[in-house]
PDB file of N, CA and C in Angstrom:
ATOM      1  N   MET A 218       0.889  -0.963   0.321  1.00  0.00           N
ATOM      2  CA  MET A 218       0.137   0.230  -0.249  1.00  0.00           C
ATOM      3  C   MET A 218       0.609   0.994  -0.117  1.00  0.00           C
ATOM      4  N   LYS A 219       1.821   1.333   0.977  1.00  0.00           N
ATOM      5  CA  LYS A 219       3.173   2.219   0.536  1.00  0.00           C
ATOM      6  C   LYS A 219       3.716   2.737  -1.011  1.00  0.00           C
ATOM      7  N   ASN A 220       3.936   1.493  -1.066  1.00  0.00           N
ATOM      8  CA  ASN A 220       4.592   1.051  -2.432  1.00  0.00           C
ATOM      9  C   ASN A 220       3.495   2.479  -3.444  1.00  0.00           C
ATOM     10  N   LEU A 221       2.464   1.720  -3.141  1.00  0.00           N
ATOM     11  CA  LEU A 221       1.227   2.448  -4.427  1.00  0.00           C
ATOM     12  C   LEU A 221       1.524   4.362  -3.963  1.00  0.00           C
ATOM     13  N   SER A 222       1.321   4.221  -3.015  1.00  0.00           N
ATOM     14  CA  SER A 222       1.242   6.000  -2.499  1.00  0.00           C
ATOM     15  C   SER A 222       1.822   6.469  -2.608  1.00  0.00           C
ATOM     16  N   ASN A 223       3.261   5.670  -3.413  1.00  0.00           N
ATOM     17  CA  ASN A 223       4.651   6.731  -3.436  1.00  0.00           C
ATOM     18  C   ASN A 223       4.185   6.882  -5.075  1.00  0.00           C
ATOM     19  N   VAL A 224       3.810   5.688  -5.806  1.00  0.00           N
ATOM     20  CA  VAL A 224       4.173   5.994  -6.687  1.00  0.00           C
ATOM     21  C   VAL A 224       2.369   6.440  -8.038  1.00  0.00           C
ATOM     22  N   ILE A 225       1.809   7.010  -6.927  1.00  0.00           N
ATOM     23  CA  ILE A 225       1.035   8.014  -6.608  1.00  0.00           C
ATOM     24  C   ILE A 225       1.904   9.051  -6.970  1.00  0.00           C
ATOM     25  N   CYS A 226       2.156   9.652  -6.115  1.00  0.00           N
ATOM     26  CA  CYS A 226       2.771  11.297  -5.737  1.00  0.00           C
ATOM     27  C   CYS A 226       3.740  11.835  -6.568  1.00  0.00           C
ATOM     28  N   SER A 227       4.782  10.127  -6.743  1.00  0.00           N
ATOM     29  CA  SER A 227       5.316  10.452  -8.526  1.00  0.00           C
ATOM     30  C   SER A 227       4.863  10.518  -9.376  1.00  0.00           C
ATOM     31  N   ILE A 228       4.016  10.434  -9.236  1.00  0.00           N
ATOM     32  CA  ILE A 228       2.877  10.943 -10.854  1.00  0.00           C
ATOM     33  C   ILE A 228       2.445  11.999 -11.086  1.00  0.00           C
ATOM     34  N   ILE A 229       1.670  12.716  -9.872  1.00  0.00           N
ATOM     35  CA  ILE A 229       1.104  14.184  -9.265  1.00  0.00           C
ATOM     36  C   ILE A 229       1.782  15.137  -9.434  1.00  0.00           C
ATOM     37  N   LEU A 230       3.509  13.977  -9.224  1.00  0.00           N
ATOM     38  CA  LEU A 230       4.344  14.970  -8.564  1.00  0.00           C
ATOM     39  C   LEU A 230       4.912  16.103 -10.141  1.00  0.00           C
ATOM     40  N   GLY A 231       5.004  14.345 -10.924  1.00  0.00           N
ATOM     41  CA  GLY A 231       5.702  14.874 -12.279  1.00  0.00           C
ATOM     42  C   GLY A 231       4.621  15.577 -13.485  1.00  0.00           C
ATOM     43  N   ILE A 232       3.651  15.568 -13.123  1.00  0.00           N
ATOM     44  CA  ILE A 232       2.486  16.575 -13.965  1.00  0.00           C
ATOM     45  C   ILE A 232       2.904  17.718 -13.544  1.00  0.00           C
ATOM     46  N   ALA A 233       2.961  18.150 -12.404  1.00  0.00           N
ATOM     47  CA  ALA A 233       2.788  19.498 -11.693  1.00  0.00           C
ATOM     48  C   ALA A 233       4.308  19.340 -12.344  1.00  0.00           C
ATOM     49  N   ILE A 234       5.063  19.241 -12.654  1.00  0.00           N
ATOM     50  CA  ILE A 234       6.224  19.324 -13.441  1.00  0.00           C
ATOM     51  C   ILE A 234       6.596  20.163 -14.607  1.00  0.00           C
ATOM     52  N   ILE A 235       5.417  18.769 -15.422  1.00  0.00           N
ATOM     53  CA  ILE A 235       5.161  19.316 -16.725  1.00  0.00           C
ATOM     54  C   ILE A 235       4.832  20.646 -16.665  1.00  0.00           C
ATOM     55  N   THR A 236       3.797  20.688 -16.573  1.00  0.00           N
ATOM     56  CA  THR A 236       2.730  21.413 -16.592  1.00  0.00           C
ATOM     57  C   THR A 236       2.984  22.958 -16.019  1.00  0.00           C
ATOM     58  N   GLY A 237       3.857  22.893 -14.846  1.00  0.00           N
ATOM     59  CA  GLY A 237       4.924  24.314 -14.531  1.00  0.00           C
ATOM     60  C   GLY A 237       5.672  24.916 -16.048  1.00  0.00           C
ATOM     61  N   CYS A 238       6.359  23.610 -16.737  1.00  0.00           N
ATOM     62  CA  CYS A 238       6.788  24.037 -17.521  1.00  0.00           C
ATOM     63  C   CYS A 238       6.506  24.876 -18.595  1.00  0.00           C
ATOM     64  N   PHE A 239       5.369  23.945 -18.782  1.00  0.00           N
ATOM     65  CA  PHE A 239       3.876  24.258 -20.125  1.00  0.00           C
ATOM     66  C   PHE A 239       4.272  25.881 -19.856  1.00  0.00           C
ATOM     67  N   ILE A 240       3.529  26.173 -18.105  1.00  0.00           N
ATOM     68  CA  ILE A 240       3.482  27.382 -18.094  1.00  0.00           C
ATOM     69  C   ILE A 240       4.758  28.685 -18.131  1.00  0.00           C
ATOM     70  N   ILE A 241       5.708  28.449 -17.622  1.00  0.00           N
ATOM     71  CA  ILE A 241       6.671  29.210 -17.616  1.00  0.00           C
ATOM     72  C   ILE A 241       7.019  29.111 -19.119  1.00  0.00           C
ATOM     73  N   LYS A 242       7.186  28.468 -20.458  1.00  0.00           N
ATOM     74  CA  LYS A 242       8.011  28.686 -21.755  1.00  0.00           C
ATOM     75  C   LYS A 242       6.213  29.113 -22.263  1.00  0.00           C
ATOM     76  N   GLY A 243       5.094  28.787 -22.191  1.00  0.00           N
ATOM     77  CA  GLY A 243       4.099  29.855 -22.701  1.00  0.00           C
ATOM     78  C   GLY A 243       4.087  31.830 -22.139  1.00  0.00           C
ATOM     79  N   SER A 244       4.488  31.720 -21.230  1.00  0.00           N
ATOM     80  CA  SER A 244       4.741  32.966 -20.115  1.00  0.00           C
ATOM     81  C   SER A 244       6.236  34.100 -21.102  1.00  0.00           C
ATOM     82  N   GLN A 245       7.582  33.322 -21.253  1.00  0.00           N
ATOM     83  CA  GLN A 245       8.308  33.388 -21.784  1.00  0.00           C
ATOM     84  C   GLN A 245       8.067  33.812 -23.464  1.00  0.00           C
ATOM     85  N   LEU A 246       7.398  32.971 -23.839  1.00  0.00           N
ATOM     86  CA  LEU A 246       6.883  33.651 -25.337  1.00  0.00           C
ATOM     87  C   LEU A 246       5.830  34.514 -25.452  1.00  0.00           C
ATOM     88  N   SER A 247       5.087  34.916 -24.703  1.00  0.00           N
ATOM     89  CA  SER A 247       4.421  36.786 -24.282  1.00  0.00           C
ATOM     90  C   SER A 247       5.402  37.736 -23.970  1.00  0.00           C
ATOM     91  N   ILE A 248       6.138  37.467 -23.350  1.00  0.00           N
ATOM     92  CA  ILE A 248       6.969  38.427 -23.008  1.00  0.00           C
ATOM     93  C   ILE A 248       8.480  38.480 -24.050  1.00  0.00           C
ATOM     94  N   SER A 249       8.736  37.483 -24.610  1.00  0.00           N
ATOM     95  CA  SER A 249       9.490  37.957 -26.126  1.00  0.00           C
ATOM     96  C   SER A 249       8.584  38.392 -27.247  1.00  0.00           C
ATOM     97  N   SER A 250       7.355  38.292 -27.144  1.00  0.00           N
ATOM     98  CA  SER A 250       6.551  39.275 -28.000  1.00  0.00           C
ATOM     99  C   SER A 250       6.811  40.019 -27.880  1.00  0.00           C
ATOM    100  N   ALA A 251       6.548  40.556 -26.225  1.00  0.00           N
ATOM    101  CA  ALA A 251       6.007  42.109 -26.098  1.00  0.00           C
ATOM    102  C   ALA A 251       7.400  42.945 -26.390  1.00  0.00           C
ATOM    103  N   THR A 252       8.418  42.549 -26.093  1.00  0.00           N
ATOM    104  CA  THR A 252       9.859  42.942 -26.069  1.00  0.00           C
ATOM    105  C   THR A 252       9.532  43.540 -27.603  1.00  0.00           C
ATOM    106  N   ASP A 253      10.045  42.289 -28.775  1.00  0.00           N
ATOM    107  CA  ASP A 253       9.715  42.868 -29.763  1.00  0.00           C
ATOM    108  C   ASP A 253       8.780  44.503 -30.361  1.00  0.00           C
ATOM    109  N   ASN A 254       7.517  43.960 -29.776  1.00  0.00           N
ATOM    110  CA  ASN A 254       6.805  45.195 -30.089  1.00  0.00           C
ATOM    111  C   ASN A 254       7.619  46.444 -28.934  1.00  0.00           C
ATOM    112  N   ASN A 255       8.104  46.703 -28.108  1.00  0.00           N
ATOM    113  CA  ASN A 255       8.816  47.557 -27.564  1.00  0.00           C
ATOM    114  C   ASN A 255      10.032  47.966 -28.432  1.00  0.00           C
ATOM    115  N   GLU A 256      10.497  47.162 -29.150  1.00  0.00           N
ATOM    116  CA  GLU A 256      11.787  47.519 -29.139  1.00  0.00           C
ATOM    117  C   GLU A 256      11.351  48.426 -30.772  1.00  0.00           C
ATOM    118  N   ILE A 257       9.874  48.109 -31.818  1.00  0.00           N
ATOM    119  CA  ILE A 257       9.475  48.845 -32.691  1.00  0.00           C
ATOM    120  C   ILE A 257       9.364  50.148 -32.247  1.00  0.00           C
ATOM    121  N   SER A 258       8.449  50.356 -31.416  1.00  0.00           N
ATOM    122  CA  SER A 258       7.763  51.513 -31.323  1.00  0.00           C
ATOM    123  C   SER A 258       8.396  52.235 -29.978  1.00  0.00           C
ATOM    124  N   ASN A 259      10.094  52.251 -29.818  1.00  0.00           N
ATOM    125  CA  ASN A 259      11.169  53.267 -29.677  1.00  0.00           C
ATOM    126  C   ASN A 259      11.090  53.282 -31.175  1.00  0.00           C
ATOM    127  N   LYS A 260      11.957  53.243 -31.970  1.00  0.00           N
ATOM    128  CA  LYS A 260      11.886  53.747 -33.218  1.00  0.00           C
ATOM    129  C   LYS A 260      10.975  54.937 -33.114  1.00  0.00           C
ATOM    130  N   ALA A 261      12.075  56.074 -33.852  1.00  0.00           N
ATOM    131  CA  ALA A 261      10.592  57.126 -34.380  1.00  0.00           C
ATOM    132  C   ALA A 261       9.683  56.675 -36.437  1.00  0.00           C
ATOM    133  N   LEU A 262      11.051  55.939 -36.871  1.00  0.00           N
ATOM    134  CA  LEU A 262      10.256  55.480 -38.240  1.00  0.00           C
ATOM    135  C   LEU A 262      10.217  54.167 -38.544  1.00  0.00           C
ATOM    136  N   MET A 263       9.066  53.646 -38.656  1.00  0.00           N
ATOM    137  CA  MET A 263       8.883  52.309 -39.165  1.00  0.00           C
ATOM    138  C   MET A 263       8.673  51.507 -40.101  1.00  0.00           C
ATOM    139  N   THR A 264       9.086  50.908 -40.673  1.00  0.00           N
ATOM    140  CA  THR A 264       8.819  50.054 -42.482  1.00  0.00           C
ATOM    141  C   THR A 264       7.238  49.635 -42.099  1.00  0.00           C
ATOM    142  N   ILE A 265       6.815  49.801 -43.568  1.00  0.00           N
ATOM    143  CA  ILE A 265       5.200  49.150 -43.721  1.00  0.00           C
ATOM    144  C   ILE A 265       4.922  47.075 -42.901  1.00  0.00           C
ATOM    145  N   GLN A 266       6.069  46.589 -42.926  1.00  0.00           N
ATOM    146  CA  GLN A 266       6.477  46.110 -42.032  1.00  0.00           C
ATOM    147  C   GLN A 266       6.308  45.911 -40.725  1.00  0.00           C
ATOM    148  N   GLU A 267       6.860  46.922 -40.059  1.00  0.00           N
ATOM    149  CA  GLU A 267       7.188  46.887 -38.410  1.00  0.00           C
ATOM    150  C   GLU A 267       5.772  47.350 -38.118  1.00  0.00           C
ATOM    151  N   THR A 268       5.317  48.393 -38.883  1.00  0.00           N
ATOM    152  CA  THR A 268       3.910  49.247 -38.662  1.00  0.00           C
ATOM    153  C   THR A 268       2.756  48.046 -38.945  1.00  0.00           C
ATOM    154  N   ALA A 269       2.794  46.791 -39.378  1.00  0.00           N
ATOM    155  CA  ALA A 269       2.029  45.323 -39.574  1.00  0.00           C
ATOM    156  C   ALA A 269       2.093  45.179 -38.395  1.00  0.00           C
ATOM    157  N   LYS A 270       3.316  44.434 -37.737  1.00  0.00           N
ATOM    158  CA  LYS A 270       3.315  43.983 -36.727  1.00  0.00           C
ATOM    159  C   LYS A 270       3.251  45.093 -35.958  1.00  0.00           C
ATOM    160  N   TYR A 271       3.275  46.133 -35.696  1.00  0.00           N
ATOM    161  CA  TYR A 271       3.245  46.693 -34.546  1.00  0.00           C
ATOM    162  C   TYR A 271       1.482  47.296 -34.748  1.00  0.00           C
ATOM    163  N   LEU A 272       0.712  47.099 -35.641  1.00  0.00           N
ATOM    164  CA  LEU A 272      -0.378  47.261 -35.183  1.00  0.00           C
ATOM    165  C   LEU A 272      -1.071  46.210 -35.557  1.00  0.00           C
ATOM    166  N   ASN A 273      -0.948  45.093 -35.537  1.00  0.00           N
ATOM    167  CA  ASN A 273      -0.772  42.852 -35.750  1.00  0.00           C
ATOM    168  C   ASN A 273      -1.678  42.702 -36.740  1.00  0.00           C
ATOM    169  N   ILE A 274      -1.595  43.444 -37.392  1.00  0.00           N
ATOM    170  CA  ILE A 274      -2.102  43.297 -38.841  1.00  0.00           C
ATOM    171  C   ILE A 274      -1.513  42.972 -40.172  1.00  0.00           C
ATOM    172  N   THR A 275      -2.163  42.721 -41.252  1.00  0.00           N
ATOM    173  CA  THR A 275      -1.547  42.461 -42.098  1.00  0.00           C
ATOM    174  C   THR A 275      -0.767  43.743 -43.242  1.00  0.00           C
ATOM    175  N   GLU A 276       0.940  43.408 -43.792  1.00  0.00           N
ATOM    176  CA  GLU A 276       0.923  44.243 -44.752  1.00  0.00           C
ATOM    177  C   GLU A 276       0.080  44.882 -45.398  1.00  0.00           C
ATOM    178  N   SER A 277      -0.806  43.264 -46.022  1.00  0.00           N
ATOM    179  CA  SER A 277      -1.955  43.977 -47.228  1.00  0.00           C
ATOM    180  C   SER A 277      -3.109  45.154 -46.804  1.00  0.00           C
ATOM    181  N   GLN A 278      -3.311  45.062 -45.700  1.00  0.00           N
ATOM    182  CA  GLN A 278      -3.975  45.550 -44.964  1.00  0.00           C
ATOM    183  C   GLN A 278      -3.688  47.133 -44.575  1.00  0.00           C
ATOM    184  N   VAL A 279      -2.291  47.134 -44.408  1.00  0.00           N
ATOM    185  CA  VAL A 279      -1.696  48.466 -43.903  1.00  0.00           C
ATOM    186  C   VAL A 279      -1.994  49.571 -45.439  1.00  0.00           C
ATOM    187  N   HIS A 280      -1.626  48.397 -46.465  1.00  0.00           N
ATOM    188  CA  HIS A 280      -1.813  49.233 -48.181  1.00  0.00           C
ATOM    189  C   HIS A 280      -2.625  49.159 -47.870  1.00  0.00           C
ATOM    190  N   THR A 281      -3.726  48.583 -47.859  1.00  0.00           N
ATOM    191  CA  THR A 281      -5.248  48.779 -47.836  1.00  0.00           C
ATOM    192  C   THR A 281      -5.636  50.184 -47.413  1.00  0.00           C
ATOM    193  N   ILE A 282      -4.846  50.735 -45.865  1.00  0.00           N
ATOM    194  CA  ILE A 282      -5.841  51.841 -44.996  1.00  0.00           C
ATOM    195  C   ILE A 282      -5.185  53.239 -46.701  1.00  0.00           C
ATOM    196  N   ILE A 283      -3.819  52.608 -46.356  1.00  0.00           N
ATOM    197  CA  ILE A 283      -2.620  53.997 -47.403  1.00  0.00           C
ATOM    198  C   ILE A 283      -3.579  54.039 -48.667  1.00  0.00           C
ATOM    199  N   SER A 284      -3.834  53.004 -48.959  1.00  0.00           N
ATOM    200  CA  SER A 284      -4.607  53.197 -50.542  1.00  0.00           C
ATOM    201  C   SER A 284      -6.263  53.729 -50.529  1.00  0.00           C
ATOM    202  N   THR A 285      -7.097  53.410 -49.538  1.00  0.00           N
ATOM    203  CA  THR A 285      -8.208  53.902 -49.197  1.00  0.00           C
ATOM    204  C   THR A 285      -7.838  55.389 -49.642  1.00  0.00           C
ATOM    205  N   GLU A 286      -7.408  56.033 -47.578  1.00  0.00           N
ATOM    206  CA  GLU A 286      -7.631  57.373 -47.429  1.00  0.00           C
ATOM    207  C   GLU A 286      -6.430  58.256 -49.126  1.00  0.00           C
ATOM    208  N   GLU A 287      -6.162  57.879 -49.405  1.00  0.00           N
ATOM    209  CA  GLU A 287      -5.238  57.887 -50.979  1.00  0.00           C
ATOM    210  C   GLU A 287      -6.625  58.920 -51.766  1.00  0.00           C
ATOM    211  N   THR A 288      -7.173  57.279 -51.693  1.00  0.00           N
ATOM    212  CA  THR A 288      -7.904  57.532 -53.486  1.00  0.00           C
ATOM    213  C   THR A 288      -9.287  58.730 -52.319  1.00  0.00           C
ATOM    214  N   MET A 289      -9.902  58.165 -51.415  1.00  0.00           N
ATOM    215  CA  MET A 289     -10.681  59.473 -50.804  1.00  0.00           C
ATOM    216  C   MET A 289     -10.258  61.311 -51.022  1.00  0.00           C
ATOM    217  N   LEU A 290      -8.519  61.016 -50.773  1.00  0.00           N
ATOM    218  CA  LEU A 290      -8.679  62.598 -50.917  1.00  0.00           C
ATOM    219  C   LEU A 290      -8.441  62.653 -52.158  1.00  0.00           C
ATOM    220  N   LYS A 291      -7.411  61.437 -53.216  1.00  0.00           N
ATOM    221  CA  LYS A 291      -8.170  62.350 -54.681  1.00  0.00           C
ATOM    222  C   LYS A 291      -9.366  62.893 -55.304  1.00  0.00           C
ATOM    223  N   THR A 292     -10.108  61.956 -55.136  1.00  0.00           N
ATOM    224  CA  THR A 292     -11.347  61.797 -55.125  1.00  0.00           C
ATOM    225  C   THR A 292     -12.691  63.032 -54.885  1.00  0.00           C
ATOM    226  N   GLN A 293     -12.095  62.848 -53.370  1.00  0.00           N
ATOM    227  CA  GLN A 293     -12.713  64.486 -53.261  1.00  0.00           C
ATOM    228  C   GLN A 293     -12.602  65.395 -52.853  1.00  0.00           C
ATOM    229  N   GLY A 294     -11.032  65.457 -53.022  1.00  0.00           N
ATOM    230  CA  GLY A 294     -10.526  66.166 -52.628  1.00  0.00           C
ATOM    231  C   GLY A 294     -10.020  66.662 -51.245  1.00  0.00           C
ATOM    232  N   SER A 295     -10.304  66.106 -50.071  1.00  0.00           N
ATOM    233  CA  SER A 295     -10.063  66.578 -48.607  1.00  0.00           C
ATOM    234  C   SER A 295     -10.127  65.221 -47.983  1.00  0.00           C
ATOM    235  N   TYR A 296      -9.884  65.747 -47.070  1.00  0.00           N
ATOM    236  CA  TYR A 296     -10.157  63.829 -46.158  1.00  0.00           C
ATOM    237  C   TYR A 296     -10.729  64.383 -44.931  1.00  0.00           C
ATOM    238  N   THR A 297     -11.018  64.258 -44.489  1.00  0.00           N
ATOM    239  CA  THR A 297     -11.845  64.159 -43.140  1.00  0.00           C
ATOM    240  C   THR A 297     -11.082  63.345 -41.836  1.00  0.00           C
ATOM    241  N   GLY A 298     -10.574  63.807 -41.258  1.00  0.00           N
ATOM    242  CA  GLY A 298      -9.306  62.986 -39.885  1.00  0.00           C
ATOM    243  C   GLY A 298      -8.306  63.642 -40.601  1.00  0.00           C
ATOM    244  N   MET A 299      -7.387  62.534 -39.294  1.00  0.00           N
ATOM    245  CA  MET A 299      -5.631  62.611 -39.143  1.00  0.00           C
ATOM    246  C   MET A 299      -5.144  61.347 -40.657  1.00  0.00           C
ATOM    247  N   LEU A 300      -4.539  61.587 -41.550  1.00  0.00           N
ATOM    248  CA  LEU A 300      -4.077  60.531 -43.071  1.00  0.00           C
ATOM    249  C   LEU A 300      -3.159  59.994 -41.848  1.00  0.00           C
ATOM    250  N   PHE A 301      -3.271  58.442 -42.395  1.00  0.00           N
ATOM    251  CA  PHE A 301      -2.465  57.346 -41.893  1.00  0.00           C
ATOM    252  C   PHE A 301      -0.950  58.231 -42.124  1.00  0.00           C
ATOM    253  N   PRO A 302      -0.271  58.831 -41.756  1.00  0.00           N
ATOM    254  CA  PRO A 302       1.514  59.038 -41.090  1.00  0.00           C
ATOM    255  C   PRO A 302       2.442  58.238 -41.942  1.00  0.00           C
ATOM    256  N   ILE A 303       2.594  58.231 -42.966  1.00  0.00           N
ATOM    257  CA  ILE A 303       3.408  57.766 -44.211  1.00  0.00           C
ATOM    258  C   ILE A 303       4.072  58.920 -44.959  1.00  0.00           C
ATOM    259  N   PHE A 304       5.824  59.141 -45.327  1.00  0.00           N
ATOM    260  CA  PHE A 304       5.897  59.388 -46.380  1.00  0.00           C
ATOM    261  C   PHE A 304       6.898  58.510 -46.998  1.00  0.00           C
ATOM    262  N   LYS A 305       7.629  58.995 -48.256  1.00  0.00           N
ATOM    263  CA  LYS A 305       8.486  58.327 -48.925  1.00  0.00           C
ATOM    264  C   LYS A 305       9.090  58.511 -49.398  1.00  0.00           C
ATOM    265  N   ILE A 306      10.363  58.429 -49.283  1.00  0.00           N
ATOM    266  CA  ILE A 306      11.836  58.364 -49.860  1.00  0.00           C
ATOM    267  C   ILE A 306      12.254  57.364 -51.383  1.00  0.00           C
ATOM    268  N   GLY A 307      11.922  57.720 -52.047  1.00  0.00           N
ATOM    269  CA  GLY A 307      12.121  57.318 -52.997  1.00  0.00           C
ATOM    270  C   GLY A 307      10.773  56.027 -53.587  1.00  0.00           C
ATOM    271  N   GLU A 308      10.652  54.802 -52.929  1.00  0.00           N
ATOM    272  CA  GLU A 308      10.097  53.914 -52.829  1.00  0.00           C
ATOM    273  C   GLU A 308       9.416  53.355 -51.855  1.00  0.00           C
ATOM    274  N   ASP A 309      10.077  53.741 -51.045  1.00  0.00           N
ATOM    275  CA  ASP A 309      10.306  53.209 -49.518  1.00  0.00           C
ATOM    276  C   ASP A 309       8.833  53.805 -48.707  1.00  0.00           C
ATOM    277  N   ILE A 310       8.636  53.163 -48.153  1.00  0.00           N
ATOM    278  CA  ILE A 310       6.715  53.629 -47.264  1.00  0.00           C
ATOM    279  C   ILE A 310       7.332  54.042 -45.955  1.00  0.00           C
ATOM    280  N   LEU A 311       7.737  54.675 -45.107  1.00  0.00           N
ATOM    281  CA  LEU A 311       8.200  55.187 -43.899  1.00  0.00           C
ATOM    282  C   LEU A 311       7.145  55.288 -43.065  1.00  0.00           C
ATOM    283  N   VAL A 312       6.657  55.102 -41.564  1.00  0.00           N
ATOM    284  CA  VAL A 312       5.613  55.481 -40.747  1.00  0.00           C
ATOM    285  C   VAL A 312       5.794  56.211 -39.414  1.00  0.00           C
ATOM    286  N   SER A 313       5.468  57.443 -39.071  1.00  0.00           N
ATOM    287  CA  SER A 313       5.801  57.850 -37.392  1.00  0.00           C
ATOM    288  C   SER A 313       5.916  57.317 -36.427  1.00  0.00           C
ATOM    289  N   THR A 314       6.346  56.810 -35.880  1.00  0.00           N
ATOM    290  CA  THR A 314       5.269  56.188 -35.000  1.00  0.00           C
ATOM    291  C   THR A 314       4.832  56.948 -34.425  1.00  0.00           C
ATOM    292  N   THR A 315       5.167  58.063 -33.256  1.00  0.00           N
ATOM    293  CA  THR A 315       4.893  58.972 -32.387  1.00  0.00           C
ATOM    294  C   THR A 315       3.215  58.767 -33.463  1.00  0.00           C
ATOM    295  N   LEU A 316       3.000  59.554 -34.716  1.00  0.00           N
ATOM    296  CA  LEU A 316       1.941  60.031 -35.233  1.00  0.00           C
ATOM    297  C   LEU A 316       0.957  58.714 -35.425  1.00  0.00           C
ATOM    298  N   LEU A 317       1.466  57.674 -35.500  1.00  0.00           N
ATOM    299  CA  LEU A 317       0.851  56.307 -35.855  1.00  0.00           C
ATOM    300  C   LEU A 317      -0.116  56.302 -34.650  1.00  0.00           C
ATOM    301  N   ASN A 318       0.043  56.471 -33.607  1.00  0.00           N
ATOM    302  CA  ASN A 318      -0.355  56.493 -32.261  1.00  0.00           C
ATOM    303  C   ASN A 318      -0.867  57.377 -32.030  1.00  0.00           C
ATOM    304  N   ASP A 319      -1.096  58.371 -32.581  1.00  0.00           N
ATOM    305  CA  ASP A 319      -2.159  59.898 -32.555  1.00  0.00           C
ATOM    306  C   ASP A 319      -3.615  58.987 -33.542  1.00  0.00           C
ATOM    307  N   TRP A 320      -2.763  58.797 -35.347  1.00  0.00           N
ATOM    308  CA  TRP A 320      -3.639  58.119 -35.478  1.00  0.00           C
ATOM    309  C   TRP A 320      -4.504  57.137 -35.304  1.00  0.00           C
ATOM    310  N   ILE A 321      -4.399  56.251 -34.650  1.00  0.00           N
ATOM    311  CA  ILE A 321      -4.744  55.228 -34.003  1.00  0.00           C
ATOM    312  C   ILE A 321      -6.330  55.877 -33.177  1.00  0.00           C
ATOM    313  N   LYS A 322      -5.218  56.489 -32.277  1.00  0.00           N
ATOM    314  CA  LYS A 322      -6.387  57.413 -31.141  1.00  0.00           C
ATOM    315  C   LYS A 322      -7.764  57.425 -31.894  1.00  0.00           C
ATOM    316  N   GLU A 323      -7.205  58.902 -33.179  1.00  0.00           N
ATOM    317  CA  GLU A 323      -8.380  59.423 -33.795  1.00  0.00           C
ATOM    318  C   GLU A 323      -9.427  58.332 -34.565  1.00  0.00           C
ATOM    319  N   SER A 324      -8.210  57.375 -34.812  1.00  0.00           N
ATOM    320  CA  SER A 324      -9.542  56.665 -35.982  1.00  0.00           C
ATOM    321  C   SER A 324     -10.763  55.590 -34.934  1.00  0.00           C
ATOM    322  N   ILE A 325      -9.898  55.466 -34.282  1.00  0.00           N
ATOM    323  CA  ILE A 325     -11.215  54.672 -32.441  1.00  0.00           C
ATOM    324  C   ILE A 325     -12.354  55.906 -32.549  1.00  0.00           C
ATOM    325  N   GLN A 326     -11.484  57.204 -31.897  1.00  0.00           N
ATOM    326  CA  GLN A 326     -12.565  58.069 -31.968  1.00  0.00           C
ATOM    327  C   GLN A 326     -13.105  57.610 -32.571  1.00  0.00           C
ATOM    328  N   LEU A 327     -13.309  57.897 -33.479  1.00  0.00           N
ATOM    329  CA  LEU A 327     -14.112  58.414 -35.081  1.00  0.00           C
ATOM    330  C   LEU A 327     -14.700  56.895 -35.874  1.00  0.00           C
ATOM    331  N   ARG A 328     -14.264  56.190 -35.042  1.00  0.00           N
ATOM    332  CA  ARG A 328     -14.734  54.578 -35.437  1.00  0.00           C
ATOM    333  C   ARG A 328     -13.814  54.309 -36.992  1.00  0.00           C
ATOM    334  N   LYS A 329     -13.304  54.519 -37.837  1.00  0.00           N
ATOM    335  CA  LYS A 329     -12.687  54.475 -39.463  1.00  0.00           C
ATOM    336  C   LYS A 329     -13.801  53.176 -39.535  1.00  0.00           C
ATOM    337  N   GLU A 330     -13.522  52.789 -41.204  1.00  0.00           N
ATOM    338  CA  GLU A 330     -14.009  51.242 -41.686  1.00  0.00           C
ATOM    339  C   GLU A 330     -13.411  51.115 -42.879  1.00  0.00           C
ATOM    340  N   TYR A 331     -12.479  50.905 -42.667  1.00  0.00           N
ATOM    341  CA  TYR A 331     -11.522  50.281 -43.612  1.00  0.00           C
ATOM    342  C   TYR A 331     -11.793  49.244 -44.980  1.00  0.00           C
TER     343      TYR A 331
END
């Protein structure tokens, strides 16, 4: 009977150790992801790829936002609200991190849809 108790205790202890390892590994992944986003957000300028990662959307969605706003500006002659904060150097599109945060706040307040 004592041996059976020892076996059951060993199994429970083993399961607890394995479960703890999975929990720790999961928290390290989220910390790593948060660290990546902090490194990006500390930059003054971001690429489209970094912007997509920062916003947790795809690059094509970032391009859709930009092209939608540019089309509205061209067809209507004006645009209400803040435009997505980009500028171009040659073929490269760069995004201002500070202004992007302002754009996010305004877009949420205006409930913009793209």
